[in-house]
XYZ file of C-alpha atoms in Angstrom:
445
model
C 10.235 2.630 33.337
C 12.077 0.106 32.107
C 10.926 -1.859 28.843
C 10.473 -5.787 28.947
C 10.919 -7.311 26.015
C 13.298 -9.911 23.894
C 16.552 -9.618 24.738
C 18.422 -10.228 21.747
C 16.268 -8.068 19.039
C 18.389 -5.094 17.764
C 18.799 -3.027 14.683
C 21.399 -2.581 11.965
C 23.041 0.554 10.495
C 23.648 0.447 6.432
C 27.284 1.932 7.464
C 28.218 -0.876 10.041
C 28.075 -3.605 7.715
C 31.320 -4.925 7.387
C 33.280 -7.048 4.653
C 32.862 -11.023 5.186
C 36.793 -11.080 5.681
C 36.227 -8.430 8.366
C 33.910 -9.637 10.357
C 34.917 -9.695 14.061
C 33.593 -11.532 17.261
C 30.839 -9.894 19.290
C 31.957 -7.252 21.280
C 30.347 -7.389 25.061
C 29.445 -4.532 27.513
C 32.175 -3.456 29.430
C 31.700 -3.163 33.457
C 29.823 -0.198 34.403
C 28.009 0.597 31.181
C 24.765 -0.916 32.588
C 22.117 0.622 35.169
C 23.030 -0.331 38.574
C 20.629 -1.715 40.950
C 17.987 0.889 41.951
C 19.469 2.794 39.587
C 17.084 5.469 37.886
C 17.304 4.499 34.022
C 18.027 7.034 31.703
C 15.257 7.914 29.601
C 15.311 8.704 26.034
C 11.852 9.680 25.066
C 8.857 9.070 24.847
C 6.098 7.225 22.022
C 2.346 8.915 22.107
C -0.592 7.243 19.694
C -2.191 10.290 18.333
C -5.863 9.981 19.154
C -6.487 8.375 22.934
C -5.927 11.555 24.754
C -4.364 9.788 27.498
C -5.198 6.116 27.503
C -7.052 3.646 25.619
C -10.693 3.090 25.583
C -10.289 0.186 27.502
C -7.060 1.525 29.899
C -3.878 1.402 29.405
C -2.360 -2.720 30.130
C 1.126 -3.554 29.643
C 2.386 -3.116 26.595
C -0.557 -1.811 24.723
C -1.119 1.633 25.825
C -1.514 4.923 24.740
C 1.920 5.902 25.354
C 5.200 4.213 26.256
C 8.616 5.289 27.777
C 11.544 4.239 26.127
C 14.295 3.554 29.198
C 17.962 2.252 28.978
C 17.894 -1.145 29.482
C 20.038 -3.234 32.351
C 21.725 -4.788 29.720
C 22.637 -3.454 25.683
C 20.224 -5.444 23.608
C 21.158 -3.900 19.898
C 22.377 -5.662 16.756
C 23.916 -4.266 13.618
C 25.013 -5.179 10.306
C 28.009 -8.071 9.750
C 27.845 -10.432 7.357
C 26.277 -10.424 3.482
C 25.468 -13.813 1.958
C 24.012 -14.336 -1.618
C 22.422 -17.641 -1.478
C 19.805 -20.078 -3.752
C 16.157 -18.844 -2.739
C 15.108 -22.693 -1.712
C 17.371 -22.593 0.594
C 16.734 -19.483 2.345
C 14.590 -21.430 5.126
C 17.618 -23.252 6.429
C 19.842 -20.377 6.703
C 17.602 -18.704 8.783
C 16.815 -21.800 10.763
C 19.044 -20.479 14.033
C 17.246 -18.254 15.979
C 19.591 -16.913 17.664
C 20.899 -15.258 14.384
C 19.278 -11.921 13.677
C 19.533 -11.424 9.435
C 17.569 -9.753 6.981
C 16.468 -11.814 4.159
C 16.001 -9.882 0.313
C 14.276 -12.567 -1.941
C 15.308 -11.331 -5.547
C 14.344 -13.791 -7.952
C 13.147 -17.901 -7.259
C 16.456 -18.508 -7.368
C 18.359 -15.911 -5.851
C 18.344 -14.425 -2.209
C 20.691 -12.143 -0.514
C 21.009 -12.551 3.549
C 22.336 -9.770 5.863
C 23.536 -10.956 9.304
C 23.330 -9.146 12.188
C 25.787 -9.425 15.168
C 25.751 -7.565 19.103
C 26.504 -4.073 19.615
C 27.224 -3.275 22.758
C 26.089 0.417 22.372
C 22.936 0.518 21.630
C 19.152 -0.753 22.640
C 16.381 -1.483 20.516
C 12.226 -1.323 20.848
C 10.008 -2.711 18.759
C 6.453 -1.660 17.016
C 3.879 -3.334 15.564
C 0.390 -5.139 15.762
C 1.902 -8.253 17.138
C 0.980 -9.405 20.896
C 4.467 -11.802 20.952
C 7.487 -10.985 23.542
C 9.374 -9.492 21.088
C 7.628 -6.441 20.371
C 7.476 -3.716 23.097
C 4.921 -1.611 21.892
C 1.673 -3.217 20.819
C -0.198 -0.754 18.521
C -3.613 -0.909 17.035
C -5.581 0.647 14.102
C -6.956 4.011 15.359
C -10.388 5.021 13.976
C -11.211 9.359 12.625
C -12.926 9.991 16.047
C -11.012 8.068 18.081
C -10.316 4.143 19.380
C -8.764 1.498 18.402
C -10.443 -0.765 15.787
C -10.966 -4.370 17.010
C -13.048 -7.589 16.598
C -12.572 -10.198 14.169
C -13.607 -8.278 11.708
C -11.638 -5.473 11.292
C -9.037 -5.278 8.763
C -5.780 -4.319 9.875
C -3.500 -2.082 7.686
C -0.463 -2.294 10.722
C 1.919 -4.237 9.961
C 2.541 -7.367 12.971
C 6.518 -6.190 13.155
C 6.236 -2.357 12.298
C 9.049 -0.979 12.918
C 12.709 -0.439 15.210
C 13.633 2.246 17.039
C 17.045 2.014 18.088
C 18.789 3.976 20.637
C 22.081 5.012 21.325
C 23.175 4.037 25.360
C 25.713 6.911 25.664
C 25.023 10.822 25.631
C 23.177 12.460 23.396
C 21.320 9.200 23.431
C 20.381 9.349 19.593
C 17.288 7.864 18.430
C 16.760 6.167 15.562
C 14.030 4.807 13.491
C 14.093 1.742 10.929
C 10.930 0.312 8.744
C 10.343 -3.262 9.867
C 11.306 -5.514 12.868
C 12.089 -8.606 13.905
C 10.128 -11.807 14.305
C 9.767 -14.884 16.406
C 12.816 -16.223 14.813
C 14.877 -13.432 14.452
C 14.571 -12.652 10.863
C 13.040 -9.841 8.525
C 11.702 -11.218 5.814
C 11.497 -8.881 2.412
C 9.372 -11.532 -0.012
C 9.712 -10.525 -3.841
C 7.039 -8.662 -4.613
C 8.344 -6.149 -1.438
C 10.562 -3.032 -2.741
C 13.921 -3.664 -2.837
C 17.417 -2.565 -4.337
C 21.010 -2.474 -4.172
C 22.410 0.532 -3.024
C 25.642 2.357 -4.857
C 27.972 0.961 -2.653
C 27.085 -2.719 -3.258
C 24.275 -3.171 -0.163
C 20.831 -3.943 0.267
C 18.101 -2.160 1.157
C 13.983 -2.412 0.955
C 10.360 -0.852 1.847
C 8.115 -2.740 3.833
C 4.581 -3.235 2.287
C 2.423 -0.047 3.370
C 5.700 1.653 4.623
C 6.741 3.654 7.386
C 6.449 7.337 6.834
C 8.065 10.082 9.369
C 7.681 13.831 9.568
C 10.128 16.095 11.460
C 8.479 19.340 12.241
C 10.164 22.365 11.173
C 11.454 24.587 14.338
C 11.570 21.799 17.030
C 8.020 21.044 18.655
C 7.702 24.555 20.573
C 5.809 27.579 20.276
C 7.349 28.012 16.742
C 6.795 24.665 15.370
C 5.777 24.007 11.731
C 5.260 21.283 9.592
C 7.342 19.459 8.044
C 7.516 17.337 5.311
C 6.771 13.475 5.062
C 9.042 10.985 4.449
C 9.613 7.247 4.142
C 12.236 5.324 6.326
C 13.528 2.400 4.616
C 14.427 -0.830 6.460
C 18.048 0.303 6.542
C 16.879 3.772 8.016
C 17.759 5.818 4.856
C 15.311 8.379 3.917
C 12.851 8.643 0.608
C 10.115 10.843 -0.803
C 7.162 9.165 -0.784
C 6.017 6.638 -3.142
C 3.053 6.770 -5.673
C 0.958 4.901 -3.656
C 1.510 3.650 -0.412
C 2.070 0.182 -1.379
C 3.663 0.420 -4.721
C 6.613 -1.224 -5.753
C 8.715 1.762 -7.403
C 10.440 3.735 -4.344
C 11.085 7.281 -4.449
C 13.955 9.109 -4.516
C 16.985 9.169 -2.063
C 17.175 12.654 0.490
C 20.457 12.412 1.402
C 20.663 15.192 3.281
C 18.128 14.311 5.867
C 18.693 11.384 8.203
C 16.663 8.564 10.353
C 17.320 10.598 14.186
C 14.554 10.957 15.668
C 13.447 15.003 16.591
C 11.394 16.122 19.266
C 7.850 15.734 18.033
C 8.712 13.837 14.821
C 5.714 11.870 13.855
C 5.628 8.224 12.795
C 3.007 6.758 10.208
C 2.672 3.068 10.494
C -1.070 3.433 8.149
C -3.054 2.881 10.420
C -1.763 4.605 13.922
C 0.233 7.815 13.476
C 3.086 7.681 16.693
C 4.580 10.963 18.180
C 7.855 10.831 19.596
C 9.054 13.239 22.305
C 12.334 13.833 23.867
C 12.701 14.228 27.624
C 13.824 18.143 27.131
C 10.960 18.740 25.405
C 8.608 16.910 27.638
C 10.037 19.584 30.013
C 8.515 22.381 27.982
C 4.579 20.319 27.923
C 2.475 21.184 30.859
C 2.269 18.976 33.415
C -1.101 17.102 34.282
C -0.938 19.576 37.541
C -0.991 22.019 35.584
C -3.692 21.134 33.170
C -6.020 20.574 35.833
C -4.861 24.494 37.457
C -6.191 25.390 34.085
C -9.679 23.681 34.216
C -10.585 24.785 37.875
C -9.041 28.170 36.496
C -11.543 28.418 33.594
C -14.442 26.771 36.126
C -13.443 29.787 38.814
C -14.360 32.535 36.453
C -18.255 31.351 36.307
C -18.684 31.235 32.278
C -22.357 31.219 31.825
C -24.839 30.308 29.157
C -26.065 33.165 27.455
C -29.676 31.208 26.949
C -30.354 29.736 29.589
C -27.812 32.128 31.989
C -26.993 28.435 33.541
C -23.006 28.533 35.447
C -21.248 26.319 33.289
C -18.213 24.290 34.190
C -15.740 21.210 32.561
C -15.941 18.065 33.926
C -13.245 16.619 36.178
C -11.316 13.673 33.879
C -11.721 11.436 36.566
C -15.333 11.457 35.350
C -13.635 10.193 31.911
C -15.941 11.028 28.711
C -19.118 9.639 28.923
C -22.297 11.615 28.542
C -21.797 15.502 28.753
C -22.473 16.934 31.962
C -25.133 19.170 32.841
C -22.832 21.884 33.236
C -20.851 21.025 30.373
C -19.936 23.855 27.778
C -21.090 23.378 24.140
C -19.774 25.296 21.236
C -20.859 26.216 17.458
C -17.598 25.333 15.623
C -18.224 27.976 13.531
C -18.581 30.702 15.576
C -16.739 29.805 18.998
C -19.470 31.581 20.995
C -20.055 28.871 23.998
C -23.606 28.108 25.264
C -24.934 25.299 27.739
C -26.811 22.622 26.112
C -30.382 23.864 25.003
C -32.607 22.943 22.073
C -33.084 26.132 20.789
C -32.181 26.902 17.149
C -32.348 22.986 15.219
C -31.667 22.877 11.428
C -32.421 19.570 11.129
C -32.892 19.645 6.957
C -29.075 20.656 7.470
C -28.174 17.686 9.797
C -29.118 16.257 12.617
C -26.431 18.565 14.645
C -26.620 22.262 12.972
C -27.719 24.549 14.837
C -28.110 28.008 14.111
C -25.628 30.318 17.171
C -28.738 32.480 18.781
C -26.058 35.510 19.668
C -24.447 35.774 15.927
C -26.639 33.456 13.670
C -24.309 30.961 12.314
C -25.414 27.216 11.530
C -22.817 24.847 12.301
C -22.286 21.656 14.286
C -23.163 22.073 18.333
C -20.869 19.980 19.923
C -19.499 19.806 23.826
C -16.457 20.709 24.561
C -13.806 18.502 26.034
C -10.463 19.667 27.584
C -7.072 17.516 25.981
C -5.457 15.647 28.383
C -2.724 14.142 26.793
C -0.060 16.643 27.956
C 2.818 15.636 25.567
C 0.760 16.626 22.404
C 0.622 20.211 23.668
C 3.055 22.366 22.311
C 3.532 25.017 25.285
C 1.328 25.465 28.428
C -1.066 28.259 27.141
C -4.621 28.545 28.256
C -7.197 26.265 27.177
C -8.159 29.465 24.658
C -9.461 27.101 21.004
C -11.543 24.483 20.105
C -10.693 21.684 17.047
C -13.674 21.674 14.863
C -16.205 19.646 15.094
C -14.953 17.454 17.670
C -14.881 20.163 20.303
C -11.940 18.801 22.360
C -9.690 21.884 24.091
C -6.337 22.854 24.192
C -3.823 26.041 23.808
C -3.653 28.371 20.755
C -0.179 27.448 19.802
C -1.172 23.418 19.781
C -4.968 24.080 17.592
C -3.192 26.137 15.221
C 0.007 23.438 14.752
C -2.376 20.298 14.391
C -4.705 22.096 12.424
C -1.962 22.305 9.716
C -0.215 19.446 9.668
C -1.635 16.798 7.390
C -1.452 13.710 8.762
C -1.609 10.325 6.250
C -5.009 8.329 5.688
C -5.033 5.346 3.295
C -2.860 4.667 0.409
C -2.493 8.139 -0.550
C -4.384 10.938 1.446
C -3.682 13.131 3.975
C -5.850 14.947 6.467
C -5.592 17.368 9.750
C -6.857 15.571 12.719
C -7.660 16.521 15.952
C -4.542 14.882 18.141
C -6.524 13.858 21.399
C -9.430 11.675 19.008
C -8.001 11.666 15.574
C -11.128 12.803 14.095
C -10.634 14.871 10.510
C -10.945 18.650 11.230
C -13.389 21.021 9.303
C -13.907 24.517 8.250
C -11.586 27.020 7.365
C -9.291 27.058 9.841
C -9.687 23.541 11.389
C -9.903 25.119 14.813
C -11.826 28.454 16.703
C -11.353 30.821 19.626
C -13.652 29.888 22.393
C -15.972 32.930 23.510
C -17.360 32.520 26.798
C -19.689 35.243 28.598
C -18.691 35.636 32.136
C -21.322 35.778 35.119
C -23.869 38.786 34.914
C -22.853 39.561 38.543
């Protein structure tokens, strides 16, 4: 699938920028770089908002979705760094009047500004991220509520940022990825007011933080069967890497890692506060199951005839084509705590606990009784196990490998928090372990 979008929004690299007396003409694609007609485009991963499992509440339409491929475009759309001007601050808004210029703009003082041109580069594409519904960003994103959906109406506060972030892609093999806080707007600028973080580098550029920042984890061992956490980071506008700050929002940035860059890893996350972003490569995509395959799995667990061990009821999961409305009849229900897996009954309330403990009739536990729901979003899965765990308390289903790796990786809420979430709904996991091993009792035949 290839992306719509402006053609002329790209992304800089702090390296490219060049010397005023250096700066060159624009450099065009050469003949044959470009996808030919009916020409598969080359794909170079793949974005997934944490917490749909599969699509939005209200389906997946254009560019807001649940998950977006990021193709090679027919023609190079990129930009990078040319040109540094240091300019009077009231003047700023007529040297960014031509929109066909693409700068960054560093307000320092009422009276001083610094300006950072952009020209074309020929090698690369760039997609944009944010909250904003205009042409120029490819991927619309929304706030994503603990238990999953997007928060809407007039009402609701947004923490996303209207031009997010940049992702910008290399055209030739490997295909690089990289990601950069903040994108472009209707008039081709980035604006970084002065009350935003900003600084002079060593070497005499400019760099910045957007307001609530854009964090980024790269998991530890690839995303695979061996995958760990890793540690969170902020991306600055010029794609260097930080520690985190303070507080989301406050001014002082943290320190420099140099030795970690901007390229984006097979299931590297991406924190805009508000929606957390996965990002997967087509190789690993390879290694996900398939939707095929998911379903082999749910008429595989149906074929074995689990059964209640109250009320002896067959119990089965619900085709997705259903989607998730009420539970089933046949639906399975767990306690979290235990993982022993019943049919629905109303045996067992603790209501001066909460309206949904119930105490497990086969070991005794009290804990939520919730139905379970298989994950369907195949590229959060980290290998094509059985459907053997449950997140707690949500109840939604997926392989050991993927419970145990979501249940330990801390994902960012607010200015400062982090939590585990389930992946497929976002809501924040409980109990020891986050997750449990499902028990089912096969038929008594």
């Amino acid at each position: 699938m290839v992306l719509e979008g402006n053609p002329d929004v790209g992304s800089p690299r702090t390296l490219d920028l060049q010397h005023p007396a250096n700066k060159g003409s624009c450099i065009l694609s050469s003949p044959g770089e470009d996808a030919l007609p009916g020409e598969e485009p080359i794909k170079y991963g793949e974005l997934i908002v944490l917490g749909y499992n599969g699509c939005l509440a209200n389906g997946d339409k254009g560019r807001r979705r649940s998950r977006l491929a990021l193709s090679r475009r027919p023609h190079a759309n990129g930009v990078k760094p040319d040109v540094m001007h240091h300019i009077s601050t009231p003047l700023i808004s007529k040297a960014l009047s031509n929109r066909g210029q693409h700068s960054i703009s560093y307000t320092l003082s009422r009276s001083h500004s610094v300006i950072v041109e952009y020209t074309h580069d020929s090698d690369t594409d760039m997609f944009q991220i944010g909250r904003s519904t205009e042409n120029m960003i490819d991927f619309v994103v929304t706030d994503t509520s603990p238990g999953g959906g997007a928060i809407e109406g007039p009402s609701a506060q947004s923490t996303i940022s209207r031009y997010a972030c940049r992702i910008l892609c290399d055209r030739r093999p490997p295909y690089t990825a990289r990601i950069y806080a903040a994108g472009f707007d209707a008039s081709s600028n980035i604006f970084l007011g002065e009350r935003a973080a900003k600084w002079r580098t060593p070497d005499g550029l400019m760099d910045g933080l957007t307001t609530n920042g854009v964090l980024v984890m790269h998991p530890a061992g690839g995303f695979s069967e061996d995958s760990a956490p890793g540690v969170w980071r902020e991306i600055s506008v010029c794609g260097n890497v930080y520690t985190l700050r303070d507080s989301r929002s406050a001014q002082q940035r943290g320190k420099l890692v140099e030795n970690e860059s901007n390229v984006l890893q097979d299931g590297s996350l991406i924190d805009l506060c508000g929606a957390t972003l996965l990002w997967r490569t087509p190789a690993g995509l390879l290694r996900a199951p398939t939707l095929k395959q998911l379903e082999a799995q749910r008429q595989e667990a149906n074929a074995a005839r689990p059964q209640c061990p109250v009320g002896l009821s067959t119990l089965a999961f619900p085709s997705p084509a259903r989607g998730r409305t009420a539970p089933d009849k046949q639906q399975p229900w767990v306690y979290v705590r235990c993982g022993h897996v019943h049919g629905y009954h109303g045996w067992g309330c603790r209501r001066e606990r909460g309206p949904q403990e119930r105490e497990c009739p086969l070991c005794r536990l009290v804990g939520p009784y919730v139905p379970l729901w298989l994950g369907q979003e195949a590229g959060l899965c980290l290998d094509p196990g059985p459907p053997s765990h449950a997140f707690a308390p949500c109840g939604h289903v997926c392989s050991e490998k993927t419970a145990r790796y979501w249940a330990q990786t801390p994902l960012p809420h607010g200015t400062h928090a982090f939590h585990a979430a389930c992946p497929f709904c976002g809501a924040w996991l409980t109990g020891e372990h986050g997750c449990v091993r499902l028990i089912f009792q096969g038929p008594l035949d």
